[in-house]
XYZ file of C-alpha atoms in Angstrom:
610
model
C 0.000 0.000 0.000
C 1.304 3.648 -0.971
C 0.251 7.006 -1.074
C 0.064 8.938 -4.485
C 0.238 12.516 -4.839
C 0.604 14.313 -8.381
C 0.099 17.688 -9.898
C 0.407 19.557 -13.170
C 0.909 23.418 -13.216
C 1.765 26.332 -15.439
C 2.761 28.694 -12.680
C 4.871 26.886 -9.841
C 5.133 23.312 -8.480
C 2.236 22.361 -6.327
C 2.162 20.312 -2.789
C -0.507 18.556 -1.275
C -1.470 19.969 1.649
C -0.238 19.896 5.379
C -3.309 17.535 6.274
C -3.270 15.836 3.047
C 0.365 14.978 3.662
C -0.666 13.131 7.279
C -2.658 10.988 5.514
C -0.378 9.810 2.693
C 2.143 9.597 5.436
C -0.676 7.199 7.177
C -1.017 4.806 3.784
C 2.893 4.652 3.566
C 4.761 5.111 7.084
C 7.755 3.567 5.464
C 8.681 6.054 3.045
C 8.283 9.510 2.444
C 9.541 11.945 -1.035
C 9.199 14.755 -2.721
C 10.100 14.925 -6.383
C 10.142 17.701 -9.095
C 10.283 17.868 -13.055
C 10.135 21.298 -15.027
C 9.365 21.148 -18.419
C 10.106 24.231 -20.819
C 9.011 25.233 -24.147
C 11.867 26.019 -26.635
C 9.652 28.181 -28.651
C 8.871 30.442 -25.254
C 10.192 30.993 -22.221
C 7.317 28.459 -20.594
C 7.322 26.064 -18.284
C 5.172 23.264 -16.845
C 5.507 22.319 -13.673
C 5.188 18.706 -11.802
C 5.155 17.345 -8.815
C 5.543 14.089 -7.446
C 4.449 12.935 -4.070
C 4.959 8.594 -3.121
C 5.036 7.653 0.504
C 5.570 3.604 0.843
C 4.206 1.160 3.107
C 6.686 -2.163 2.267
C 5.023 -5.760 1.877
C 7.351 -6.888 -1.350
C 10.612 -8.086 -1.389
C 13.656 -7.803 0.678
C 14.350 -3.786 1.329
C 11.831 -0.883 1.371
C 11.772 0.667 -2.322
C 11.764 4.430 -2.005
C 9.043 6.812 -4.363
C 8.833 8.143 -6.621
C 11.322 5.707 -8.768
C 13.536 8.117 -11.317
C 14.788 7.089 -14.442
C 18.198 9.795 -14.678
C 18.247 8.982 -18.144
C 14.788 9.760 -19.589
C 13.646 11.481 -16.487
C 10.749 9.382 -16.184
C 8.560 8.481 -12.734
C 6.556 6.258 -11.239
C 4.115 6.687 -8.259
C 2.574 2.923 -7.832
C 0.287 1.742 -5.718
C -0.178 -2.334 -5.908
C 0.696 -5.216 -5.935
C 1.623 -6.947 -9.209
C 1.127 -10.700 -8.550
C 2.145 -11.541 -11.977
C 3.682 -9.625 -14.978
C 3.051 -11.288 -18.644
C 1.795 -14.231 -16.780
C 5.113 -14.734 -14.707
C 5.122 -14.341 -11.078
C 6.359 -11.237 -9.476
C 9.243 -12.301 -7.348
C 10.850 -9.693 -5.126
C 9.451 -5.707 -5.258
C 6.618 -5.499 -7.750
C 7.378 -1.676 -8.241
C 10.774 -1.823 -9.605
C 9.986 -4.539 -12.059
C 6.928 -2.654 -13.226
C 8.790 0.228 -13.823
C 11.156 -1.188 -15.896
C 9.189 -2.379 -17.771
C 7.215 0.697 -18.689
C 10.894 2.218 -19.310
C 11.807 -0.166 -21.772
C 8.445 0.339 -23.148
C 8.485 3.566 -23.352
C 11.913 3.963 -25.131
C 12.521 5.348 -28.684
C 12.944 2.094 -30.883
C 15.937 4.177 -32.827
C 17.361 4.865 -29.084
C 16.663 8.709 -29.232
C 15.643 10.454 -26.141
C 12.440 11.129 -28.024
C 11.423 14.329 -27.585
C 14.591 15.579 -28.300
C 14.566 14.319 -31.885
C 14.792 16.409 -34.298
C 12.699 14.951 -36.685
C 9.504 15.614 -35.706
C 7.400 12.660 -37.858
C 9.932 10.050 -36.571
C 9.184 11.425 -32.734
C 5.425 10.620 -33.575
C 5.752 7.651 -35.631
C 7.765 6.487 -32.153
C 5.544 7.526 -30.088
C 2.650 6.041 -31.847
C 5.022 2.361 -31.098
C 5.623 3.016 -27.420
C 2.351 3.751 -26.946
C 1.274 0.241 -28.078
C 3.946 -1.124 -25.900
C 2.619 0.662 -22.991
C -0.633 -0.304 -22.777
C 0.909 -4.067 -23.176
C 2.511 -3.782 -20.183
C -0.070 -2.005 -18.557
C -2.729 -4.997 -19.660
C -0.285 -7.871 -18.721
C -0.198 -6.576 -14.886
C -1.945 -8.836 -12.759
C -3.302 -7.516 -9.138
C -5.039 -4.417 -8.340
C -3.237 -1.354 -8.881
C -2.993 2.560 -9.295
C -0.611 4.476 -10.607
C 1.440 7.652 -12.065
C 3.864 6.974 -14.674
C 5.410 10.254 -16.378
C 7.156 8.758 -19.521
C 9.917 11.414 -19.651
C 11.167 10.592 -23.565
C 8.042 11.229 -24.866
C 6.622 14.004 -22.789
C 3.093 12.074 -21.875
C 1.317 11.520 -18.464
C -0.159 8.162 -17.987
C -2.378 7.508 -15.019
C -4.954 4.481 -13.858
C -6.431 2.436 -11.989
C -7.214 -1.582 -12.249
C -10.291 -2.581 -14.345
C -11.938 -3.657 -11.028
C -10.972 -0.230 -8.849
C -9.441 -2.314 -6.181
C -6.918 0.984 -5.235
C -8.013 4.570 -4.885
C -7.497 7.274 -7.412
C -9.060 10.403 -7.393
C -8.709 13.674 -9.797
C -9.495 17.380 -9.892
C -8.732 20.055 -12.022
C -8.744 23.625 -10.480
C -10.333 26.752 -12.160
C -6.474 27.846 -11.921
C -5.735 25.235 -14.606
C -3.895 23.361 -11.797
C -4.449 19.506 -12.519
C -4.218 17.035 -9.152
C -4.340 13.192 -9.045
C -4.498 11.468 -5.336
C -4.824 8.440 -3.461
C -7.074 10.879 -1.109
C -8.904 14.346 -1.555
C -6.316 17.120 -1.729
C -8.118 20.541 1.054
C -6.219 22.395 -1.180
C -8.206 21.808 -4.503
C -10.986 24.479 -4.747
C -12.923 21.961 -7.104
C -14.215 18.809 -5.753
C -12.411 15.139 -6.237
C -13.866 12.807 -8.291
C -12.771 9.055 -8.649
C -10.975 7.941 -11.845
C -12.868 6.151 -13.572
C -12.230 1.772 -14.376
C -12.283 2.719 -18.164
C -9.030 1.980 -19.204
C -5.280 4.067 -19.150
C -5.781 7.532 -19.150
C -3.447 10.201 -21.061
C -2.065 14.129 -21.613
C 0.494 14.724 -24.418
C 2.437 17.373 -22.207
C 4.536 17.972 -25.309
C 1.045 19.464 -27.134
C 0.593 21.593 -24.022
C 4.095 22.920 -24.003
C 3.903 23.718 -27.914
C 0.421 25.311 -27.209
C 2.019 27.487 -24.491
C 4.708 28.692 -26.633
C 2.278 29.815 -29.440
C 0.078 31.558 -27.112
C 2.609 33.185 -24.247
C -0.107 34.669 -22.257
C -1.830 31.631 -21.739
C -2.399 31.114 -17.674
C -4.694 28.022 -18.102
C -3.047 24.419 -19.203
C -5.151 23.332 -21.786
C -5.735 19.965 -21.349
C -6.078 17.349 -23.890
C -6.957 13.958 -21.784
C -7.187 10.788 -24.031
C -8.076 7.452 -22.901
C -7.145 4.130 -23.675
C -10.327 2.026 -23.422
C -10.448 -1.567 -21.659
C -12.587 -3.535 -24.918
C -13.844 -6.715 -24.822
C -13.696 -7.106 -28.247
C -11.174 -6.097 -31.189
C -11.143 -2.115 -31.679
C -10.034 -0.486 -35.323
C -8.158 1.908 -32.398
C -5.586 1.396 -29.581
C -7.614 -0.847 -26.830
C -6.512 -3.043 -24.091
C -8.255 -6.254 -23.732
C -10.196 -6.329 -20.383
C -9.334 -9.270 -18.306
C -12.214 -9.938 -16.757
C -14.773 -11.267 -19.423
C -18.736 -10.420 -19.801
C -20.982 -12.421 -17.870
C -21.754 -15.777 -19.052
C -25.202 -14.885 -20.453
C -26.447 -18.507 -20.679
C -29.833 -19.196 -19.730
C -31.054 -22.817 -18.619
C -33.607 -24.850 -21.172
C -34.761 -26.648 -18.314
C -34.322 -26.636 -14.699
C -31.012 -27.157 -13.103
C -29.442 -29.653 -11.070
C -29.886 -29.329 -7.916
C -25.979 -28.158 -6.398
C -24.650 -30.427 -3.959
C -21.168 -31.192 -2.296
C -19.906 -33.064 -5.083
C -20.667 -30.664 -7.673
C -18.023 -29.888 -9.620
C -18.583 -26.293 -9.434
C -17.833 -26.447 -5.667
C -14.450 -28.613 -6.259
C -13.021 -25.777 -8.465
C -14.150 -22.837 -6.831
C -12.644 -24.445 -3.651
C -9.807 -24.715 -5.830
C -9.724 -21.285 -7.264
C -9.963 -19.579 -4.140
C -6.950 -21.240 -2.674
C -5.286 -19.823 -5.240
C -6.077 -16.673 -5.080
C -5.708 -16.810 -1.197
C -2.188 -18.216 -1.185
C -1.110 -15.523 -3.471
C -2.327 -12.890 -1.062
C -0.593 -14.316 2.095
C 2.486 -15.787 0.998
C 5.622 -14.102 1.631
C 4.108 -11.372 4.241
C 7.008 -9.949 6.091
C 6.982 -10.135 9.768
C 6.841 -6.974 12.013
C 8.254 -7.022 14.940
C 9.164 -10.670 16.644
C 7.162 -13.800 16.790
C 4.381 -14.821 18.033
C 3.452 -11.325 15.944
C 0.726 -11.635 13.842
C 1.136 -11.033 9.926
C -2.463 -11.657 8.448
C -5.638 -10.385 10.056
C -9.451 -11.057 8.706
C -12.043 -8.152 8.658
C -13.885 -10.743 10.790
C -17.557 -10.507 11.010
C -17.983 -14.379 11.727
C -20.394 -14.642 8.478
C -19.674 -16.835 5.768
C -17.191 -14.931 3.057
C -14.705 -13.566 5.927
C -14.539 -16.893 7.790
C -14.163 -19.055 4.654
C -11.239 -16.970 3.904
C -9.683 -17.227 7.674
C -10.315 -21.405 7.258
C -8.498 -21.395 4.381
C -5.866 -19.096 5.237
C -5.080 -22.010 8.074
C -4.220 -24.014 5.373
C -1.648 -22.240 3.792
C -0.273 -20.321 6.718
C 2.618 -21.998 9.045
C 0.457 -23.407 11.878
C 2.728 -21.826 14.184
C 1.153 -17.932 12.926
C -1.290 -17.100 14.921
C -4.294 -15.208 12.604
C -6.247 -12.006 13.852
C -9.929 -11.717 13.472
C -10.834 -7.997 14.010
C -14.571 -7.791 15.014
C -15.920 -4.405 15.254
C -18.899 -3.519 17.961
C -20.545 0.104 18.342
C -22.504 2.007 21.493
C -25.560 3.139 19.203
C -27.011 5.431 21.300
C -30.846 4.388 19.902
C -30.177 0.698 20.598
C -28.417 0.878 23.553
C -31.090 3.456 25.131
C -33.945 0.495 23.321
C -32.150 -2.601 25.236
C -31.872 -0.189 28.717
C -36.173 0.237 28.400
C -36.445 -4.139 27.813
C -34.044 -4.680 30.423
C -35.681 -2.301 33.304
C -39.211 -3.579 31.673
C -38.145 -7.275 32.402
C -36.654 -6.638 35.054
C -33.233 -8.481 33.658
C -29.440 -8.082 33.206
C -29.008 -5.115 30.197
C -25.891 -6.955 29.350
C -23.089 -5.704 27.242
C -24.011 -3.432 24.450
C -20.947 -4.392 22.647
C -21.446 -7.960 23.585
C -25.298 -7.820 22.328
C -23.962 -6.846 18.910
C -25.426 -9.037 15.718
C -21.880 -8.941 14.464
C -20.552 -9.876 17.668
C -22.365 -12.826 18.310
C -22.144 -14.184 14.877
C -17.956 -13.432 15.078
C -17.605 -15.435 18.117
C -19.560 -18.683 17.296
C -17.347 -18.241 13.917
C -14.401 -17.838 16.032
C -15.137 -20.759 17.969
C -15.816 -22.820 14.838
C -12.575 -22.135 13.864
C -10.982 -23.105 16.847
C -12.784 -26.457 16.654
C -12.236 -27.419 13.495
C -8.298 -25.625 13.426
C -7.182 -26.096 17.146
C -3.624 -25.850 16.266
C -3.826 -22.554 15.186
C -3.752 -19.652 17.936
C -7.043 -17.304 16.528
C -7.012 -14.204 17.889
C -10.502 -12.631 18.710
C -9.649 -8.913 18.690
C -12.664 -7.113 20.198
C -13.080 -4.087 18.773
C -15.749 -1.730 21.190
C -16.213 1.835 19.559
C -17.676 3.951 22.262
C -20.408 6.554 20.840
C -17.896 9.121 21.946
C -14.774 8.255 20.353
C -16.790 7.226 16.776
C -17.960 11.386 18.066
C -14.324 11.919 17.568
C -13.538 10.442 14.263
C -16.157 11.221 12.451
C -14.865 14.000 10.483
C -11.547 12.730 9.725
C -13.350 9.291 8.369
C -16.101 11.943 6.276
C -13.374 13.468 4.543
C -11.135 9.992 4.017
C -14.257 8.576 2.256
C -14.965 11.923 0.059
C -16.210 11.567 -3.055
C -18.514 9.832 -1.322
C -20.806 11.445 1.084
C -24.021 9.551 2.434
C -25.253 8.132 5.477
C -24.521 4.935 4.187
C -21.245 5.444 3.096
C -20.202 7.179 6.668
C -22.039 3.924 8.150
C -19.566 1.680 6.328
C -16.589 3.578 6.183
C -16.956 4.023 10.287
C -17.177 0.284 10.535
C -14.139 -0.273 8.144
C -12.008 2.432 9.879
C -12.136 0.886 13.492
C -11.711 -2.300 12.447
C -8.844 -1.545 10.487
C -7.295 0.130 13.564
C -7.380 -3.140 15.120
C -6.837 -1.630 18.521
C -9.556 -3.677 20.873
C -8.804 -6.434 23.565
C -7.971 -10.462 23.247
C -9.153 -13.094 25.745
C -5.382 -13.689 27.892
C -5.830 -17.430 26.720
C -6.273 -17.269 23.246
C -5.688 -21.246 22.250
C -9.221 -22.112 24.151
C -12.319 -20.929 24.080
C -12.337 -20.067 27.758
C -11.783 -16.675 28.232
C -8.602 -15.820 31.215
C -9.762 -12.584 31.009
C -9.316 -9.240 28.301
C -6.503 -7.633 27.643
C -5.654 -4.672 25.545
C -4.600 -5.723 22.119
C -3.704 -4.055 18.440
C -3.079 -6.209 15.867
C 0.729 -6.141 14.338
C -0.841 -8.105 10.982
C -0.660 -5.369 7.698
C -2.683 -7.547 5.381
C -5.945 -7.457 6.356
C -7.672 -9.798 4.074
C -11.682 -8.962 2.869
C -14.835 -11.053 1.766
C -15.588 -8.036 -0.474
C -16.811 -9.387 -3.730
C -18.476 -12.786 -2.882
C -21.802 -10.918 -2.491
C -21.683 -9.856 -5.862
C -20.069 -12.730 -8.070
C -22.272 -15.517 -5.996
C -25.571 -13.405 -5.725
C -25.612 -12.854 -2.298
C -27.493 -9.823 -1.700
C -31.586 -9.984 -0.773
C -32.214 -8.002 -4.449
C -31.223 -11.014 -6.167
C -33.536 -13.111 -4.966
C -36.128 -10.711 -5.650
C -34.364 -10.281 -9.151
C -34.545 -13.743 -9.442
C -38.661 -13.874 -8.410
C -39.391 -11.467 -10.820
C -37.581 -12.023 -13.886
C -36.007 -15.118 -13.791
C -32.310 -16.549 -14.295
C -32.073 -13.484 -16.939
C -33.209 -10.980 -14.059
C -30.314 -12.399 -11.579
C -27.784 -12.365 -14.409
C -28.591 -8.844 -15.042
C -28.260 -7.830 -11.525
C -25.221 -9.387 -10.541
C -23.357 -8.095 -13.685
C -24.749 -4.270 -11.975
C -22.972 -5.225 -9.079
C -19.642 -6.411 -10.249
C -19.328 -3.464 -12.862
C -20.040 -1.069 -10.597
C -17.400 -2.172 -7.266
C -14.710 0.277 -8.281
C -17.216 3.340 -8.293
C -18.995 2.198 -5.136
C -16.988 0.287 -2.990
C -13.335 -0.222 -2.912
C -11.729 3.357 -3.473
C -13.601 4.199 -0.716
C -12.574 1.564 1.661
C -9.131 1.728 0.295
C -9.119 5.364 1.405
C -10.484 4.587 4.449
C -8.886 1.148 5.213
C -5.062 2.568 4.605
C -5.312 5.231 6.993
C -3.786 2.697 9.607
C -1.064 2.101 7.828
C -2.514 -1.576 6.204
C -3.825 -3.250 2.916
C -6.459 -4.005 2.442
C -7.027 -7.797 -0.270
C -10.145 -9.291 -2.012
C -9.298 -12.794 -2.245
C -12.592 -13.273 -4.391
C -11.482 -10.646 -6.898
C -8.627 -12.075 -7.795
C -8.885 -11.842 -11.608
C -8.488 -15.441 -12.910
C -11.118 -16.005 -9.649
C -13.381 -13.163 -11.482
C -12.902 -14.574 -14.675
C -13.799 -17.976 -13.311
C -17.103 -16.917 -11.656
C -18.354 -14.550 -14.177
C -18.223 -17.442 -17.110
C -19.186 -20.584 -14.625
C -23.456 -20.117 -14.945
C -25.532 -18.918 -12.516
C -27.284 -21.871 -11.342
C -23.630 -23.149 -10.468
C -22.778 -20.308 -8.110
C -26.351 -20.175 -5.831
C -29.089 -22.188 -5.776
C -31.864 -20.420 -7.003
C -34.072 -22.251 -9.479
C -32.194 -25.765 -9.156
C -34.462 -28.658 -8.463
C -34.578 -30.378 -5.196
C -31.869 -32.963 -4.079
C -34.523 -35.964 -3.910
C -36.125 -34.975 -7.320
C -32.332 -35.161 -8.970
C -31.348 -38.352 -7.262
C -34.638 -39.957 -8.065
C -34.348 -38.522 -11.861
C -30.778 -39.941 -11.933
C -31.590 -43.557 -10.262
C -29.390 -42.706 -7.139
C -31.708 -42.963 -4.337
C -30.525 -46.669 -3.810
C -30.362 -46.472 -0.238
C -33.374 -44.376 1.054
C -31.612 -41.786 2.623
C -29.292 -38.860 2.165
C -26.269 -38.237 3.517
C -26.229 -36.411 6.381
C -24.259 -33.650 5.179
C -26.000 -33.207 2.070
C -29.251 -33.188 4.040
C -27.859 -30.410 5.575
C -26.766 -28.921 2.287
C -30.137 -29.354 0.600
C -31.612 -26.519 3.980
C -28.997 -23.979 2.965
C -30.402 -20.646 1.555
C -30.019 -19.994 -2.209
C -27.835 -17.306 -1.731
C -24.186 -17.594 -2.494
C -25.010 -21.849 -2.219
C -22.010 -22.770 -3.862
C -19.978 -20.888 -1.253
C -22.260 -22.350 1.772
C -21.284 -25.828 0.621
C -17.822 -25.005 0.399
C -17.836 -23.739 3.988
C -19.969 -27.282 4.984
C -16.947 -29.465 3.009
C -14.236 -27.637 5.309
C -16.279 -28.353 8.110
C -18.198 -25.591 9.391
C -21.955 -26.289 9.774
C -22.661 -23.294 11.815
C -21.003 -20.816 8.961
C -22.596 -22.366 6.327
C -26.102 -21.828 7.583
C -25.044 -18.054 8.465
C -27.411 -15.676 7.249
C -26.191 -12.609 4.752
C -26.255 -9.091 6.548
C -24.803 -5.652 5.382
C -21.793 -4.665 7.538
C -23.361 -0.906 8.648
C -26.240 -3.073 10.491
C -24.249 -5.980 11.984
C -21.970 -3.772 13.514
C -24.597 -1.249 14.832
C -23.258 2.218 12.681
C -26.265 2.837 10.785
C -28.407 5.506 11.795
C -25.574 6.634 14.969
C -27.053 10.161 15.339
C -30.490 9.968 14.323
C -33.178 7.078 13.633
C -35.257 9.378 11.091
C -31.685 9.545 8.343
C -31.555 7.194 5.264
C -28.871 5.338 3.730
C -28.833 7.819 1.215
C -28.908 11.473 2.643
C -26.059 13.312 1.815
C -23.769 14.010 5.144
């Protein structure tokens, strides 16, 4: 995780400001620079000014690589924020960043080995740049992880800047009445025009050598006059410069009679159990330690419902059995239901109990932790309770309203809130954490900076109540339709802003279930094979397929065959690795599970503006 701070000016170089600089500091507490290019017109005395802000939090390789990374030669940068997993299908091996850039240098170079814009022939200069820029965007297109980025190619003159097709890292852009251009992993107080996300639509573009020539035929100009060009993600062939989205269309197929009914053995279980070991081991292998053992490296946004503890069972397979895993469970004091379970309790007479205690996310996290422990008692789980008094979310509020801007609703602040504490991971453990009998609390904060996320599994495996009722209404062409709504639109509604507000603590934030290839693999497997609306009944398909030999089921597929449509495939992965309880766990949005929604007042909805 990094912070990315860049701006474009005709009148002097431009800093983020004072605040603005805290918080990059926050995504990268490793590494911290400052780095300036001027760029004059040889027509007019003119110059164009940029400036280049990285600050590094180091998870790859052996040594923190400082940013922004300088080419002396062309003058060229890079301000990267990723993780490459793989580069032209080989896996990244040592610091992602450095690799990438190279390869965007040797890209980017002349192929007569000018300096480019120094050529004096100006048809060859295009003709070359015309060739890098194919290159480019094939190196861009063969990255594989979630990214965003600044890459100044210094021999040609050209800003490129973007993020992953998916949106998995923040990127956000403004361009001042002043003509002053910024692009930032956060919202910039200084900008006098609002921040708006980049958009997942491919590899954006400005010629600066246009700008400069511009400038030099018009010497009183005071505004930059931008020219931004994209480079389009396509699905398909394009008679112009594309790059071929990795993550296909959804499989539109539609069933000409009913389905089988999806069981334990189906193969669609075996490979996505397959699949998303994959894409999990990849996301927690090689995490460096910080600190001394028994420290923990990995932590789960733990909610104890299905997607996050499938991901922590899994994790147990992969990880040493000696590192112990955090699961960070967030609780809040909401004022309303606190002051509703105070009136029951007094009216029955009873115990009030622990608000944080009486949390739905609460109980739910610790039957999942102590699933886990029964089913993985080799593995030290840590339960971090997180309790977020009503006075200290008071507190934070503003600092987590403007981490999440662009985005500014109730709901947003509800889910950022609950993302922001729990990423702080600063709560208490039970003093024995190897049994399920507590020795007592004791203040904890988690030492683990990969905090892994079930963000994604809602939307690939139709988890959500609108797909049933998409479903009900207009059939297997209705749920298709909605679930492609929901994966196309994750970078603009979800994960810049938890990025944003997830890095803060100086973590990262990974989506094991949007993994590309895991994408790729869900998108074009059909519906019917990812949830279980629609599919016939287990006893209808074993009595249509002469397997009801013995008269009764199996007792784990009898328990498969009560599971709720929703995300089925995933509920009978969870029953295969042996949790019963998880499996049968019902779906429910984060803000309401944790208690943020509606903190201040009952009479708000999800979608007031703050």
């Amino acid at each position: 995780m990094c912070g990315i701070f860049f701006s474009l000016s005709a009148s002097e170089h431009v800093l983020p400001k004072e605040k603005t600089v805290t918080w990059l500091r926050n995504r990268g507490p490793d590494n911290h620079h400052v780095h300036r290019v001027q760029l004059s017109s040889d027509l007019a005395n003119e110059t164009v000014y940029l400036t280049f802000v990285s600050t590094v939090l180091g998870l790859r390789g052996d040594h923190i690589t400082p940013q922004p990374l300088v080419d002396p030669k062309s003058r060229s940068v890079l301000c990267w924020n990723g993780e490459a997993w793989k580069v032209f299908g080989d896996t990244v091996q040592g610091n992602d960043t450095e690799q990438v850039f190279q390869r965007l240098i040797e890209a980017a170079k002349p192929s007569d080995g000018s300096n480019g814009h120094n050529h004096d022939d100006d048809e060859c200069r295009v003709g070359s740049a015309s060739k890098t820029l194919v290159r480019l965007t094939n190196v861009i297109n063969n990255i594989t992880g979630p990214f965003s980025f600044v890459f100044y190619d210094g021999f040609h003159q050209r800003i490129f800047f973007s993020r992953d097709c998916l949106g998995r890292r923040s990127l956000l852009h403004s361009l001042d009445e002043d003509g002053t251009l910024r692009i930032s992993s956060i919202c910039d107080g200084a900008s006098s025009t609002p921040f708006e996300e980049v958009e997942t639509d491919g590899l954006h573009m400005i010629d600066l050598s246009r700008i400069i020539s511009m400038q030099g035929n018009d010497p009183g100009m005071t505004k930059l006059p931008y020219q931004m060009e994209v480079i389009p993600w396509s699905h398909e062939k394009s008679p112009t410069l594309s790059m071929k989205n990795p993550i296909p269309l959804m499989n539109p197929a539609l069933p000409t009679s009913q389905p089988p009914a999806l069981t334990l053995s189906s193969p669609s279980v075996e490979r996505l159990e397959h699949e998303l070991r994959r894409s999990l081991e990849t996301r927690i292998r090689d995490v460096p330690l910080v600190g001394t053992e028994p420290n923990a490296k990995i932590a789960v946004l733990f909610s104890g419902g299905l997607d996050c503890t499938i991901l922590a069972r899994l994790a147990h397979d992969t990880l040493p059995v000696n590192e112990p895993i955090d699961l960070l469970n967030v609780s809040f004091e909401n004022p309303r239901v606190a002051a509703a379970l105070k009136a029951k309790s007094q009216k029955e007479n009873t115990e009030m109990g622990s608000i944080y205690e009486n949390c739905p996310d609460r109980i739910t996290g610790r039957a999942g932790h102590a699933e886990l422990q029964r089913v993985c008692p080799g593995r030290v789980w840590r339960f971090v309770a997180v309790d977020v008094p009503f006075t200290e979310f008071t507190l934070h509020r503003e600092e987590v309203v403007q981490l999440m801007k662009p985005h500014n609703t109730e709901m947003d602040l509800s889910i950022a809130c609950a993302l922001y504490f729990a990423s702080r991971g600063q709560g208490t453990i039970d003093s024995n954490t190897t049994t399920a009998a507590a020795a007592g609390p004791e203040a904890y904060t988690t030492t683990a900076r990969v905090l892994l996320s079930g963000l994604g599994a809602d939307e690939l495996f139709a988890g959500y109540g609108r797909h049933g009722v998409s479903f009900s209404r207009s059939g297997f062409q209705g749920l298709i339709d909605e679930i492609d709504l929901d994966v196309g639109r994750l970078g603009k509604r979800n994960l810049g802003r938890d990025d944003r507000v997830i890095s803060n603590w100086g973590r990262e934030a990974r989506f094991p279930y949007l993994d590309e290839d895991f994408v790729t693999w869900a998108t074009q497997t059909p519906v019917w094979d990812r949830c279980g609306f629609g599919t016939a009944k287990l006893e209808d398909y074993n009595n249509n397929n002469n397997n009801n030999n013995n008269n009764h089921k199996d007792d784990l597929d009898q328990i498969g065959e009560s599971l709720d449509s929703e995300k089925k495939a995933l509920r009978l992965l969870a029953l295969k690795l042996g949790m019963t309880q998880t499996a049968r766990e019902k779906k429910r949005a984060i803000q309401f599970g944790s208690r943020t929604a509606k903190m201040e007042s009952g009479r708000t909805r999800g979608t007031s503006i703050i």
